[in-house]
Amino acid sequence: MDAAAKAEVTTLSAKTVTPTSTMMERSDVKPKAKTAFIEAVEDIVYGSTAGIVGKYIEYPFDTVKVRLQSQPDGVPLRYTGPLDCFRQSIRADGFFNGLYRGISAPLIGAALETSSLFFFERIGRETVYLSGLTPRGQDLPLSALWFTGAFSGAFTSFILTPIELVKCKIQVPDPVEGTSARRAPLKPIPVIRDIWRHEGLRGFWHGQLGTLIREAGGCAAWFGSKETTTKLLRDWNEKSATSPEELERLRAEALPLWQQAVAGASAGMSYNFLFFPADTVKSRMQTTPINTTGVVQKNRTFVEEAAVLWRTAGLKGFYRGCGITVLRSAPSSAFIFIVYDGLKKYLPMQ
């Protein structure tokens, strides 16, 4: 073959191969993974939505819990138990005012809390990967997931304490001096104004240590229990597989809805039970009346408040309202995880 013929064959080959190669390159292009920004936006938006749904479910029970926790020392208890507290609250103020009083601030708080938890938990995962303890792209072990929960809760506590403070003061109005009656129901803005006027910016973080202990320990249990239960249920499902194809399908699919609810419920119950005493001390600190007399009056520290409660009520005093709190946390937490995971799966932002 002469030089001219070789050149022609080479040219034809190039024309034939080049389009095919280009098509192959285009067919290999994969959808872009979510950017860190999109992941953060999803955490905030979907976490806020899930938090609001959960708050509507749990708020009446939370109101009862705070009222049981904050009963004064040295006098007969006002409520004999959760059911009595429900009955007295509804009788005095009606169903909505008695049990949903001041829900506007907690709704904002629930949105901030839940979105912050998921947001900081993602940062916690990134921290583990950056540390080199787990190679990037590999699933984190359960021990690391308990750590990311604690990491998330610790940072979220600083956002949550002012919101919890306002919520508690609305749920348990100050007593009228010289009587057993309570003042008129409060609203968020007047409470915020009084705290700022009489205690300054620092006053909004009264009870921070209690919130930190509850959130760091509780969120380690919240995320850790959810992931642990999810793994146990997934292993249980995979053991029932009768073929390699079915096993692959089970690994690729999400858990059935009822199993997702079980995992979420176990998370909520663990969160509330394990660190309930810290929450009790925090609630007592945050329901003390605001000092408006102008006389220098030192608020009790976390340790001082815990010591007073121990002397007056013993161990039992730290668990007032624990039963109803653990029970209400099961459906609330189940809904939070189902809503959050469902939104991320069916309404992805990218």
C-alpha positions as semicolon CSV with decimal commas, in nm:
position;residue;x (nm);y (nm);z (nm)
1;M;0,000;0,000;0,000
2;D;0,147;0,334;-0,103
3;A;0,180;0,635;0,125
4;A;-0,132;0,808;-0,013
5;A;-0,348;0,502;0,051
6;K;-0,214;0,467;0,407
7;A;-0,295;0,830;0,476
8;E;-0,653;0,785;0,352
9;V;-0,708;0,476;0,572
10;T;-0,569;0,661;0,873
11;T;-0,801;0,955;0,810
12;L;-1,109;0,732;0,777
13;S;-1,017;0,544;1,094
14;A;-0,984;0,868;1,283
15;K;-1,323;0,987;1,163
16;T;-1,479;0,658;1,267
17;V;-1,316;0,622;1,610
18;T;-1,343;0,979;1,735
19;P;-1,728;1,006;1,749
20;T;-1,753;0,664;1,913
21;S;-1,500;0,762;2,181
22;T;-1,686;1,086;2,245
23;M;-2,015;0,902;2,287
24;M;-1,854;0,659;2,529
25;E;-1,714;0,944;2,734
26;R;-2,056;1,109;2,750
27;S;-2,230;0,786;2,846
28;D;-1,984;0,742;3,134
29;V;-2,072;1,079;3,287
30;K;-2,244;1,016;3,623
31;P;-2,485;1,249;3,800
32;K;-2,303;1,489;4,023
33;A;-2,296;1,407;4,392
34;K;-2,463;1,654;4,624
35;T;-2,242;1,943;4,716
36;A;-2,170;2,024;5,079
37;F;-2,385;2,335;5,041
38;I;-2,688;2,137;4,919
39;E;-2,641;1,884;5,199
40;A;-2,636;2,168;5,451
41;V;-2,951;2,327;5,304
42;E;-3,132;1,992;5,318
43;D;-3,028;1,946;5,681
44;I;-3,167;2,289;5,769
45;V;-3,491;2,278;5,566
46;Y;-3,586;1,915;5,617
47;G;-3,462;1,910;5,976
48;S;-3,675;2,215;6,054
49;T;-3,983;2,054;5,899
50;A;-3,931;1,730;6,091
51;G;-3,875;1,922;6,415
52;I;-4,199;2,116;6,381
53;V;-4,398;1,796;6,317
54;G;-4,240;1,632;6,621
55;K;-4,302;1,935;6,844
56;Y;-4,677;1,939;6,774
57;I;-4,693;1,575;6,882
58;E;-4,490;1,608;7,200
59;Y;-4,564;1,960;7,328
60;P;-4,860;1,882;7,561
61;F;-4,652;1,610;7,728
62;D;-4,353;1,843;7,750
63;T;-4,568;2,103;7,927
64;V;-4,675;1,845;8,183
65;K;-4,315;1,727;8,227
66;V;-4,185;2,078;8,301
67;R;-4,465;2,145;8,549
68;L;-4,392;1,821;8,732
69;Q;-4,017;1,891;8,736
70;S;-4,050;2,248;8,864
71;Q;-4,278;2,191;9,165
72;P;-4,144;2,394;9,459
73;D;-3,958;2,243;9,753
74;G;-4,085;2,233;10,110
75;V;-4,457;2,237;10,026
76;P;-4,706;1,965;9,929
77;L;-4,679;1,872;9,563
78;R;-4,935;2,048;9,347
79;Y;-4,969;1,752;9,109
80;T;-4,986;1,388;9,217
81;G;-4,873;1,266;8,877
82;P;-4,896;1,321;8,500
83;L;-5,267;1,246;8,470
84;D;-5,349;1,482;8,756
85;C;-5,137;1,751;8,592
86;F;-5,321;1,701;8,261
87;R;-5,656;1,725;8,439
88;Q;-5,573;2,038;8,639
89;S;-5,418;2,213;8,338
90;I;-5,721;2,149;8,115
91;R;-5,966;2,241;8,392
92;A;-5,789;2,570;8,464
93;D;-5,713;2,693;8,112
94;G;-5,884;2,464;7,862
95;F;-5,713;2,214;7,634
96;F;-5,520;2,444;7,401
97;N;-5,424;2,716;7,650
98;G;-5,350;2,462;7,920
99;L;-5,133;2,227;7,715
100;Y;-5,018;2,427;7,410
101;R;-4,943;2,752;7,593
102;G;-4,645;2,929;7,441
103;I;-4,597;2,684;7,155
104;S;-4,486;2,955;6,909
105;A;-4,138;2,987;7,062
106;P;-4,088;2,609;7,094
107;L;-4,187;2,561;6,729
108;I;-3,906;2,794;6,630
109;G;-3,685;2,617;6,880
110;A;-3,777;2,275;6,743
111;A;-3,695;2,386;6,392
112;L;-3,359;2,527;6,504
113;E;-3,281;2,231;6,730
114;T;-3,356;1,953;6,483
115;S;-3,194;2,124;6,185
116;S;-2,887;2,201;6,399
117;L;-2,866;1,842;6,517
118;F;-2,861;1,702;6,164
119;F;-2,630;1,982;6,043
120;F;-2,372;1,938;6,320
121;E;-2,398;1,558;6,301
122;R;-2,287;1,583;5,938
123;I;-1,995;1,803;6,046
124;G;-1,914;1,541;6,310
125;R;-1,897;1,274;6,040
126;E;-1,669;1,495;5,832
127;T;-1,448;1,541;6,139
128;V;-1,412;1,164;6,179
129;Y;-1,316;1,126;5,813
130;L;-1,064;1,411;5,833
131;S;-0,907;1,251;6,141
132;G;-0,818;0,948;5,930
133;L;-0,976;0,704;6,177
134;T;-1,216;0,589;5,904
135;P;-1,130;0,604;5,532
136;R;-1,350;0,844;5,335
137;G;-1,624;0,663;5,147
138;Q;-1,644;0,384;5,404
139;D;-1,942;0,359;5,640
140;L;-1,867;0,482;5,989
141;P;-1,865;0,222;6,269
142;L;-2,135;0,247;6,535
143;S;-1,889;0,385;6,791
144;A;-1,814;0,677;6,559
145;L;-2,186;0,742;6,508
146;W;-2,235;0,769;6,886
147;F;-1,950;1,022;6,885
148;T;-2,102;1,229;6,602
149;G;-2,426;1,242;6,801
150;A;-2,246;1,378;7,107
151;F;-2,057;1,625;6,886
152;S;-2,386;1,746;6,738
153;G;-2,561;1,778;7,073
154;A;-2,278;1,974;7,234
155;F;-2,284;2,245;6,967
156;T;-2,664;2,250;6,947
157;S;-2,695;2,307;7,324
158;F;-2,563;2,663;7,289
159;I;-2,840;2,741;7,039
160;L;-3,105;2,563;7,242
161;T;-3,054;2,700;7,594
162;P;-3,210;3,048;7,535
163;I;-3,508;2,889;7,358
164;E;-3,556;2,637;7,639
165;L;-3,533;2,916;7,895
166;V;-3,815;3,116;7,735
167;K;-4,024;2,800;7,684
168;C;-3,994;2,693;8,047
169;K;-4,089;3,036;8,182
170;I;-4,400;3,038;7,961
171;Q;-4,501;2,685;8,058
172;V;-4,467;2,756;8,433
173;P;-4,569;3,119;8,505
174;D;-4,430;3,287;8,817
175;P;-4,648;3,263;9,130
176;V;-4,829;3,570;9,259
177;E;-4,664;3,681;9,583
178;G;-4,851;3,576;9,894
179;T;-5,089;3,340;9,710
180;S;-5,087;3,001;9,543
181;A;-5,221;3,153;9,222
182;R;-5,017;3,193;8,906
183;R;-4,974;3,506;8,698
184;A;-5,148;3,548;8,365
185;P;-5,009;3,341;8,078
186;L;-4,694;3,495;7,932
187;K;-4,586;3,539;7,572
188;P;-4,235;3,507;7,429
189;I;-4,160;3,877;7,369
190;P;-4,239;3,996;7,726
191;V;-4,031;3,708;7,869
192;I;-3,737;3,791;7,641
193;R;-3,764;4,159;7,734
194;D;-3,765;4,085;8,109
195;I;-3,464;3,853;8,087
196;W;-3,269;4,114;7,888
197;R;-3,366;4,400;8,118
198;H;-3,290;4,228;8,449
199;E;-3,023;3,970;8,367
200;G;-2,862;4,089;8,043
201;L;-2,735;3,875;7,758
202;R;-2,575;3,625;7,992
203;G;-2,913;3,554;8,149
204;F;-3,033;3,377;7,834
205;W;-2,781;3,097;7,897
206;H;-2,894;3,027;8,253
207;G;-2,902;2,646;8,274
208;Q;-2,647;2,596;7,996
209;L;-2,458;2,318;8,176
210;G;-2,775;2,114;8,217
211;T;-2,861;2,160;7,850
212;L;-2,505;2,066;7,749
213;I;-2,511;1,744;7,952
214;R;-2,857;1,654;7,827
215;E;-2,785;1,731;7,462
216;A;-2,432;1,588;7,435
217;G;-2,519;1,266;7,616
218;G;-2,875;1,248;7,491
219;C;-2,788;1,307;7,126
220;A;-2,513;1,046;7,140
221;A;-2,790;0,808;7,245
222;W;-3,037;0,958;6,993
223;F;-2,825;0,909;6,682
224;G;-2,640;0,607;6,822
225;S;-2,954;0,415;6,921
226;K;-3,120;0,490;6,589
227;E;-2,822;0,363;6,391
228;T;-2,772;0,062;6,620
229;T;-3,138;-0,041;6,595
230;T;-3,134;0,016;6,219
231;K;-2,832;-0,215;6,183
232;L;-2,991;-0,485;6,398
233;L;-3,314;-0,471;6,195
234;R;-3,124;-0,473;5,865
235;D;-2,919;-0,777;5,975
236;W;-3,241;-0,949;6,079
237;N;-3,399;-0,878;5,740
238;E;-3,093;-1,002;5,550
239;K;-3,092;-1,332;5,737
240;S;-3,433;-1,406;5,583
241;A;-3,302;-1,366;5,226
242;T;-3,340;-1,686;5,021
243;S;-3,117;-1,590;4,729
244;P;-2,822;-1,362;4,647
245;E;-3,054;-1,143;4,439
246;E;-3,294;-1,094;4,728
247;L;-3,002;-1,015;4,960
248;E;-2,879;-0,744;4,721
249;R;-3,230;-0,600;4,700
250;L;-3,266;-0,586;5,079
251;R;-2,929;-0,411;5,112
252;A;-3,022;-0,151;4,850
253;E;-3,371;-0,072;4,983
254;A;-3,466;0,135;5,284
255;L;-3,612;-0,042;5,586
256;P;-3,990;-0,093;5,590
257;L;-4,175;0,202;5,740
258;W;-4,263;0,023;6,064
259;Q;-3,898;-0,067;6,120
260;Q;-3,793;0,294;6,057
261;A;-4,050;0,395;6,321
262;V;-3,908;0,141;6,569
263;A;-3,555;0,273;6,515
264;G;-3,670;0,633;6,558
265;A;-3,874;0,549;6,868
266;S;-3,578;0,373;7,030
267;A;-3,370;0,685;6,966
268;G;-3,617;0,914;7,139
269;M;-3,664;0,690;7,440
270;S;-3,288;0,651;7,488
271;Y;-3,232;1,026;7,458
272;N;-3,487;1,114;7,725
273;F;-3,430;0,837;7,978
274;L;-3,051;0,828;8,007
275;F;-2,998;1,196;8,091
276;F;-3,334;1,290;8,240
277;P;-3,188;1,405;8,578
278;A;-2,982;1,674;8,399
279;D;-3,299;1,794;8,227
280;T;-3,483;1,809;8,560
281;V;-3,213;2,028;8,717
282;K;-3,209;2,250;8,408
283;S;-3,588;2,294;8,416
284;R;-3,579;2,392;8,784
285;M;-3,308;2,650;8,715
286;Q;-3,496;2,795;8,420
287;T;-3,833;2,821;8,594
288;T;-3,705;3,030;8,887
289;P;-3,869;3,375;8,880
290;I;-3,675;3,656;8,715
291;N;-3,525;3,888;8,977
292;T;-3,702;4,220;8,920
293;T;-3,641;4,371;9,265
294;G;-3,305;4,526;9,187
295;V;-3,153;4,348;9,488
296;V;-2,843;4,147;9,402
297;Q;-2,954;3,785;9,399
298;K;-2,732;3,503;9,280
299;N;-2,897;3,229;9,077
300;R;-2,817;2,874;9,184
301;T;-2,558;2,691;8,980
302;F;-2,627;2,348;8,831
303;V;-2,450;2,173;9,119
304;E;-2,628;2,384;9,384
305;E;-2,970;2,318;9,228
306;A;-2,897;1,945;9,209
307;A;-2,787;1,941;9,575
308;V;-3,107;2,117;9,689
309;L;-3,322;1,872;9,494
310;W;-3,133;1,575;9,638
311;R;-3,180;1,700;9,996
312;T;-3,551;1,771;9,956
313;A;-3,672;1,491;9,728
314;G;-3,393;1,236;9,692
315;L;-3,334;1,035;9,376
316;K;-3,706;1,023;9,300
317;G;-3,713;1,399;9,257
318;F;-3,474;1,380;8,961
319;Y;-3,719;1,157;8,772
320;R;-4,044;1,352;8,811
321;G;-4,221;1,334;8,477
322;C;-3,973;1,081;8,335
323;G;-4,233;0,818;8,243
324;I;-4,455;1,047;8,040
325;T;-4,150;1,205;7,875
326;V;-4,010;0,871;7,759
327;L;-4,353;0,761;7,631
328;R;-4,418;1,079;7,431
329;S;-4,068;1,073;7,284
330;A;-4,133;0,744;7,104
331;P;-4,390;0,869;6,847
332;S;-4,231;1,213;6,828
333;S;-3,882;1,087;6,749
334;A;-4,017;0,823;6,510
335;F;-4,196;1,093;6,310
336;I;-3,889;1,319;6,309
337;F;-3,667;1,054;6,150
338;I;-3,937;0,932;5,909
339;V;-4,012;1,286;5,788
340;Y;-3,644;1,383;5,760
341;D;-3,530;1,064;5,583
342;G;-3,840;1,065;5,362
343;L;-3,790;1,423;5,247
344;K;-3,423;1,360;5,168
345;K;-3,511;1,048;4,969
346;Y;-3,819;1,163;4,777
347;L;-3,754;1,539;4,749
348;P;-3,378;1,574;4,697
349;M;-3,260;1,926;4,621
350;Q;-3,006;1,812;4,364
